[in-house]
């Protein structure tokens, strides 16, 4: 830097010296150093022309000054005369002026007295050397005679340093000065124009002044540039460089203007010669040209001096700008790398599970990838600095340390990243070992639990179980933790208290499991070591050969009294069997105890994890509410909050406060009460399942919260709050905690259920898991539901959202243009269906845009179908993934193709449930009306108390009820059919219908009807007998001898179809059997493989149809014939 400043000073000094020399030389050229007088100063006096410098020369080169006849010569003030004389004598070169001037005084038209006075005045005030004075005396006879006489007598008055010669005529003058050096008024041929001469002199002097001023201006400008203090930032340096460049360009324009002016002046001086080659140029003209050329040379010197200085100054400014860019980049990169290093320093978490460690590794890789931009920039900046040093930048002393620091930061960052990756890799390795050990323990516990106790009572069974255990234990060498001390030593760098506790728990679990294995081994070895007692052959008594292999109880009793030997013989095997059974029972009890103990340990582990994570979750919610939400209302923090956040706390945090209070005040305390009985934790969830609905509200608000966060995440308020809370993660990570928590519960419940299958609370756990999964589904569905656009009504009026999903849809309507109908069969529409309790919505899924929650799709509403007018056809020929949704008795048909057969089955089942519930509601409403209109229902009169006497039983005819189409029309058969004999009726293997656990989809394998057109062909008639289970829909609690007392809601199984619309059924709850009217029963949908569904759309009163399609129409208030006999 100091070296550059010395160079800068030297460059300025050199330029100043050169430009000072230019100014001095300009003055010398114009003789301003001797006579600082210009033509412009005495322009008026020169214009009088009482004396002029014609440019003529004497024989020895003496300049000739001519004093033409000027009558008012005596009136010229002395000062003006002196100035003109001084100026005229300063024009010739010093060499010519040194020879001496020749004065030609023309007084031919004057008087002698004037001549004398003029000569004396000139002689007295002439400022330069005189060589000769030539006077043309008056030409008049009298004046000439008078002058001769007077000159002779007054010679002493004219005594001067130079001779004064009186000439009588011009020819005499030519004897002293050649005609070519005299102007025309003196009889010469010299071309002289006084006005032109005056113009040229003025122009030359103006140009000389311009050259001098230009040199002085550039000198001052150069000094100003050199003395300008260099800025410390890029913008100011760029501004200085731009300003200086503009000033330099302006100065260069002035310089070029002066050069052009000099060239024009030189051309003007050369113009007479250019016009005529015969034109002679006098010495003064040549001197003028030489003067202008010398001035141009000085101007060129000025330009060269300033150009050299500017080149160095510009280089300095450009290098300064480069330095400022480098320093700015250095500060930015250093700040970024420092921030990255600080962030890495906060990455102290080594993970609490294998998945967490893998997440941390991915986060580290992502962070490294993002930081690689800054690292690459730092390396590029260091390389740029080295290039500046190689280009001999003036600030090498400042650049070199920064380059070294950048390289150090890059190396430090890479080292820290590598160290951090090494720790996480170690943690990953340890967690993988722990998970492997835990998995091995779980497999061991499952192995113990899966060994059948009854088979282990035999020697072969015990030996086989022992081999299984030994084989499993052999796998422990590579799956279990061998020595805890080695683990401590090998993973010392990552073992924090939490991880250490986790290692100890896993090792404890491993030890407990191994202990259970050892106890099981000991029990099995005892069983395997027992020697089987030999069976002694006993010859049977002859009478025994003829006896039945299954003696009657009397024979046993007889044998018991046969004598003491028999008694002893019988007691011996009985005691041995009792002893063996006791030992086997002990073995089974020991094995079962080990298994239960292992499962209890696992349940406690799950419960501890549930409680620990619940407490941490509550603490995190509290920290967010106190550290962020409450601070938004703190007046001291208002200045940090951006305008976009004002009054947006509810949008950003949603109902997090409500969630916190629920967990802190209610749910956490209830969970803590289940610490000693983890298997009963399902009841806590079930009792608070309605409270978990608050998560649906939170998740629905999450897109708005996410959008607001993206807009305001850079707000200083969040950074200040995060700093105060000492949070490693930003607020958006904590806003995601409720979403993560509600999904975590189902995982913990699954784990708890896995270890509580035979426990008291297993059913509650299963129900709680189903409920939590239902909430998650509802939350997910609601997130899609709020994305529906274009629906005019209120979606909440459609009832609960049951299912939603994307399908390919074809339309096939009876009404409409034929071409549209045909085209629609081949071109599917992509639609997103929303199944509600009261309607199914068809929407079009729009493109996904944005990021995060904004990337969720939107759905444009297209149409909806009221479920009261909807029917379904389960199977469509040719594709197992298709089903039909039809509307208004197939006036509109929508062929829907699901992505998979499983999705199709789920949708068909759900739609069937909706239609069934609507059908049941219609039936109950009809029954209610029927019961209100009828006072009693006649029952068949019993004629026998035995079921076998059913053929003689009669029933009375029912009264006709014209007002109720749902009443049993006509009559009930006068005699009840005989109950079916045992072994007859339907085979259970082919017709008995068992209700599946999950009430899955219907199977249409036994009912080949696949077209809903069959519904339209079925007429009104009695209900068709279909084997399977039915629900009672009409109460008949009286019951006869052969009729079965029933209540609405009872489930019965049809045994046989009788006459007159009566069915013989078995009550599945009580086991009783009897005859019932078929109209009192309703098929259990979802359990029968043949009775797929019920359709009431467009059916006439008293009709019923069994088909593969399901529909319930409000348009049919109507009578269902399956209520008839």
mmCIF file of N, CA and C in Angstrom, residues 342-398:
data_model
loop_
_atom_site.group_PDB
_atom_site.id
_atom_site.type_symbol
_atom_site.label_atom_id
_atom_site.label_comp_id
_atom_site.label_asym_id
_atom_site.label_seq_id
_atom_site.Cartn_x
_atom_site.Cartn_y
_atom_site.Cartn_z
ATOM 1 N N UNK A 342 -21.454 -21.753 13.238
ATOM 2 C CA UNK A 342 -22.232 -21.659 14.469
ATOM 3 C C UNK A 342 -23.398 -22.643 14.456
ATOM 4 N N UNK A 343 -24.021 -22.774 13.281
ATOM 5 C CA UNK A 343 -25.136 -23.715 13.182
ATOM 6 C C UNK A 343 -24.654 -25.146 13.361
ATOM 7 N N UNK A 344 -23.499 -25.446 12.785
ATOM 8 C CA UNK A 344 -22.944 -26.793 12.971
ATOM 9 C C UNK A 344 -22.648 -27.025 14.445
ATOM 10 N N UNK A 345 -22.163 -25.954 15.121
ATOM 11 C CA UNK A 345 -21.846 -26.098 16.538
ATOM 12 C C UNK A 345 -23.089 -26.421 17.355
ATOM 13 N N UNK A 346 -24.257 -25.982 16.854
ATOM 14 C CA UNK A 346 -25.497 -26.294 17.580
ATOM 15 C C UNK A 346 -26.016 -27.693 17.270
ATOM 16 N N UNK A 347 -25.435 -28.335 16.262
ATOM 17 C CA UNK A 347 -25.872 -29.682 15.895
ATOM 18 C C UNK A 347 -25.239 -30.701 16.835
ATOM 19 N N UNK A 348 -25.647 -30.638 18.064
ATOM 20 C CA UNK A 348 -25.081 -31.570 19.045
ATOM 21 C C UNK A 348 -25.920 -32.824 19.203
ATOM 22 N N UNK A 349 -27.102 -32.825 18.628
ATOM 23 C CA UNK A 349 -27.996 -33.966 18.770
ATOM 24 C C UNK A 349 -27.451 -35.143 17.983
ATOM 25 N N UNK A 350 -27.350 -36.275 18.630
ATOM 26 C CA UNK A 350 -26.860 -37.485 17.961
ATOM 27 C C UNK A 350 -28.002 -38.443 17.662
ATOM 28 N N UNK A 351 -29.244 -38.011 17.931
ATOM 29 C CA UNK A 351 -30.393 -38.834 17.573
ATOM 30 C C UNK A 351 -30.836 -39.734 18.708
ATOM 31 N N UNK A 352 -32.140 -39.993 18.731
ATOM 32 C CA UNK A 352 -32.685 -40.884 19.760
ATOM 33 C C UNK A 352 -33.209 -42.186 19.172
ATOM 34 N N UNK A 353 -33.061 -42.339 17.842
ATOM 35 C CA UNK A 353 -33.449 -43.585 17.192
ATOM 36 C C UNK A 353 -32.731 -43.660 15.856
ATOM 37 N N UNK A 354 -32.784 -44.826 15.240
ATOM 38 C CA UNK A 354 -32.121 -44.989 13.948
ATOM 39 C C UNK A 354 -32.754 -44.073 12.907
ATOM 40 N N UNK A 355 -34.072 -43.995 12.909
ATOM 41 C CA UNK A 355 -34.750 -43.118 11.949
ATOM 42 C C UNK A 355 -34.373 -41.662 12.185
ATOM 43 N N UNK A 356 -34.256 -41.287 13.477
ATOM 44 C CA UNK A 356 -33.876 -39.910 13.794
ATOM 45 C C UNK A 356 -32.464 -39.619 13.330
ATOM 46 N N UNK A 357 -31.558 -40.551 13.542
ATOM 47 C CA UNK A 357 -30.170 -40.352 13.100
ATOM 48 C C UNK A 357 -30.108 -40.243 11.579
ATOM 49 N N UNK A 358 -30.841 -41.100 10.902
ATOM 50 C CA UNK A 358 -30.857 -41.015 9.440
ATOM 51 C C UNK A 358 -31.440 -39.686 8.976
ATOM 52 N N UNK A 359 -32.448 -39.212 9.707
ATOM 53 C CA UNK A 359 -32.992 -37.878 9.399
ATOM 54 C C UNK A 359 -31.933 -36.800 9.624
ATOM 55 N N UNK A 360 -31.181 -36.921 10.733
ATOM 56 C CA UNK A 360 -30.119 -35.945 10.996
ATOM 57 C C UNK A 360 -29.035 -36.004 9.926
ATOM 58 N N UNK A 361 -28.712 -37.210 9.471
ATOM 59 C CA UNK A 361 -27.717 -37.333 8.407
ATOM 60 C C UNK A 361 -28.216 -36.690 7.119
ATOM 61 N N UNK A 362 -29.492 -36.906 6.810
ATOM 62 C CA UNK A 362 -30.053 -36.258 5.620
ATOM 63 C C UNK A 362 -30.069 -34.741 5.790
ATOM 64 N N UNK A 363 -30.401 -34.290 6.991
ATOM 65 C CA UNK A 363 -30.390 -32.847 7.249
ATOM 66 C C UNK A 363 -28.979 -32.285 7.121
ATOM 67 N N UNK A 364 -28.007 -33.053 7.628
ATOM 68 C CA UNK A 364 -26.615 -32.609 7.515
ATOM 69 C C UNK A 364 -26.178 -32.550 6.057
ATOM 70 N N UNK A 365 -26.569 -33.570 5.285
ATOM 71 C CA UNK A 365 -26.228 -33.570 3.861
ATOM 72 C C UNK A 365 -26.898 -32.406 3.145
ATOM 73 N N UNK A 366 -28.155 -32.160 3.498
ATOM 74 C CA UNK A 366 -28.861 -31.024 2.896
ATOM 75 C C UNK A 366 -28.205 -29.709 3.283
ATOM 76 N N UNK A 367 -27.828 -29.599 4.569
ATOM 77 C CA UNK A 367 -27.151 -28.375 5.022
ATOM 78 C C UNK A 367 -25.800 -28.212 4.330
ATOM 79 N N UNK A 368 -25.087 -29.321 4.183
ATOM 80 C CA UNK A 368 -23.790 -29.248 3.503
ATOM 81 C C UNK A 368 -23.961 -28.835 2.046
ATOM 82 N N UNK A 369 -25.019 -29.368 1.417
ATOM 83 C CA UNK A 369 -25.274 -29.006 0.025
ATOM 84 C C UNK A 369 -25.610 -27.528 -0.102
ATOM 85 N N UNK A 370 -26.438 -27.028 0.829
ATOM 86 C CA UNK A 370 -26.762 -25.606 0.782
ATOM 87 C C UNK A 370 -25.535 -24.748 1.088
ATOM 88 N N UNK A 371 -24.718 -25.197 2.030
ATOM 89 C CA UNK A 371 -23.538 -24.427 2.404
ATOM 90 C C UNK A 371 -22.432 -24.539 1.373
ATOM 91 N N UNK A 372 -22.533 -25.543 0.502
ATOM 92 C CA UNK A 372 -21.471 -25.715 -0.501
ATOM 93 C C UNK A 372 -21.378 -24.497 -1.413
ATOM 94 N N UNK A 373 -22.492 -23.802 -1.595
ATOM 95 C CA UNK A 373 -22.465 -22.589 -2.415
ATOM 96 C C UNK A 373 -21.529 -21.565 -1.786
ATOM 97 N N UNK A 374 -21.660 -21.370 -0.463
ATOM 98 C CA UNK A 374 -20.801 -20.419 0.237
ATOM 99 C C UNK A 374 -19.353 -20.898 0.249
ATOM 100 N N UNK A 375 -19.160 -22.203 0.404
ATOM 101 C CA UNK A 375 -17.786 -22.739 0.421
ATOM 102 C C UNK A 375 -17.129 -22.558 -0.941
ATOM 103 N N UNK A 376 -17.868 -22.882 -1.993
ATOM 104 C CA UNK A 376 -17.323 -22.698 -3.338
ATOM 105 C C UNK A 376 -17.042 -21.231 -3.614
ATOM 106 N N UNK A 377 -17.921 -20.368 -3.144
ATOM 107 C CA UNK A 377 -17.687 -18.940 -3.338
ATOM 108 C C UNK A 377 -16.448 -18.489 -2.579
ATOM 109 N N UNK A 378 -16.256 -19.025 -1.364
ATOM 110 C CA UNK A 378 -15.072 -18.675 -0.585
ATOM 111 C C UNK A 378 -13.797 -19.120 -1.305
ATOM 112 N N UNK A 379 -13.843 -20.320 -1.857
ATOM 113 C CA UNK A 379 -12.660 -20.795 -2.586
ATOM 114 C C UNK A 379 -12.420 -19.974 -3.843
ATOM 115 N N UNK A 380 -13.493 -19.649 -4.541
ATOM 116 C CA UNK A 380 -13.341 -18.808 -5.735
ATOM 117 C C UNK A 380 -12.821 -17.431 -5.359
ATOM 118 N N UNK A 381 -13.274 -16.915 -4.218
ATOM 119 C CA UNK A 381 -12.814 -15.598 -3.770
ATOM 120 C C UNK A 381 -11.338 -15.646 -3.391
ATOM 121 N N UNK A 382 -10.936 -16.725 -2.748
ATOM 122 C CA UNK A 382 -9.514 -16.874 -2.418
ATOM 123 C C UNK A 382 -8.671 -16.955 -3.690
ATOM 124 N N UNK A 383 -9.170 -17.668 -4.676
ATOM 125 C CA UNK A 383 -8.455 -17.742 -5.955
ATOM 126 C C UNK A 383 -8.413 -16.376 -6.632
ATOM 127 N N UNK A 384 -9.506 -15.631 -6.522
ATOM 128 C CA UNK A 384 -9.526 -14.288 -7.086
ATOM 129 C C UNK A 384 -8.503 -13.392 -6.391
ATOM 130 N N UNK A 385 -8.390 -13.536 -5.074
ATOM 131 C CA UNK A 385 -7.387 -12.768 -4.340
ATOM 132 C C UNK A 385 -5.973 -13.114 -4.774
ATOM 133 N N UNK A 386 -5.711 -14.412 -5.002
ATOM 134 C CA UNK A 386 -4.383 -14.808 -5.486
ATOM 135 C C UNK A 386 -4.101 -14.206 -6.861
ATOM 136 N N UNK A 387 -5.143 -14.124 -7.684
ATOM 137 C CA UNK A 387 -4.970 -13.514 -9.006
ATOM 138 C C UNK A 387 -4.647 -12.030 -8.867
ATOM 139 N N UNK A 388 -5.265 -11.354 -7.939
ATOM 140 C CA UNK A 388 -4.953 -9.936 -7.711
ATOM 141 C C UNK A 388 -3.512 -9.767 -7.255
ATOM 142 N N UNK A 389 -3.080 -10.681 -6.406
ATOM 143 C CA UNK A 389 -1.694 -10.608 -5.940
ATOM 144 C C UNK A 389 -0.726 -10.816 -7.106
ATOM 145 N N UNK A 390 -1.046 -11.789 -7.970
ATOM 146 C CA UNK A 390 -0.186 -12.035 -9.129
ATOM 147 C C UNK A 390 -0.172 -10.844 -10.082
ATOM 148 N N UNK A 391 -1.281 -10.105 -10.147
ATOM 149 C CA UNK A 391 -1.341 -8.924 -11.021
ATOM 150 C C UNK A 391 -0.752 -7.691 -10.357
ATOM 151 N N UNK A 392 -0.020 -7.895 -9.247
ATOM 152 C CA UNK A 392 0.681 -6.811 -8.554
ATOM 153 C C UNK A 392 -0.277 -5.730 -8.073
ATOM 154 N N UNK A 393 -1.293 -6.186 -7.392
ATOM 155 C CA UNK A 393 -2.235 -5.240 -6.811
ATOM 156 C C UNK A 393 -1.538 -4.443 -5.716
ATOM 157 N N UNK A 394 -1.961 -3.181 -5.581
ATOM 158 C CA UNK A 394 -1.270 -2.319 -4.620
ATOM 159 C C UNK A 394 -1.552 -2.723 -3.177
ATOM 160 N N UNK A 395 -2.664 -3.478 -2.922
ATOM 161 C CA UNK A 395 -3.033 -3.838 -1.549
ATOM 162 C C UNK A 395 -2.711 -5.292 -1.245
ATOM 163 N N UNK A 396 -1.572 -5.759 -1.648
ATOM 164 C CA UNK A 396 -1.180 -7.151 -1.418
ATOM 165 C C UNK A 396 -1.169 -7.464 0.077
ATOM 166 N N UNK A 397 -0.713 -6.507 0.872
ATOM 167 C CA UNK A 397 -0.623 -6.734 2.316
ATOM 168 C C UNK A 397 -1.996 -6.970 2.937
ATOM 169 N N UNK A 398 -3.044 -6.424 2.325
ATOM 170 C CA UNK A 398 -4.400 -6.612 2.850
ATOM 171 C C UNK A 398 -5.057 -7.860 2.271
#
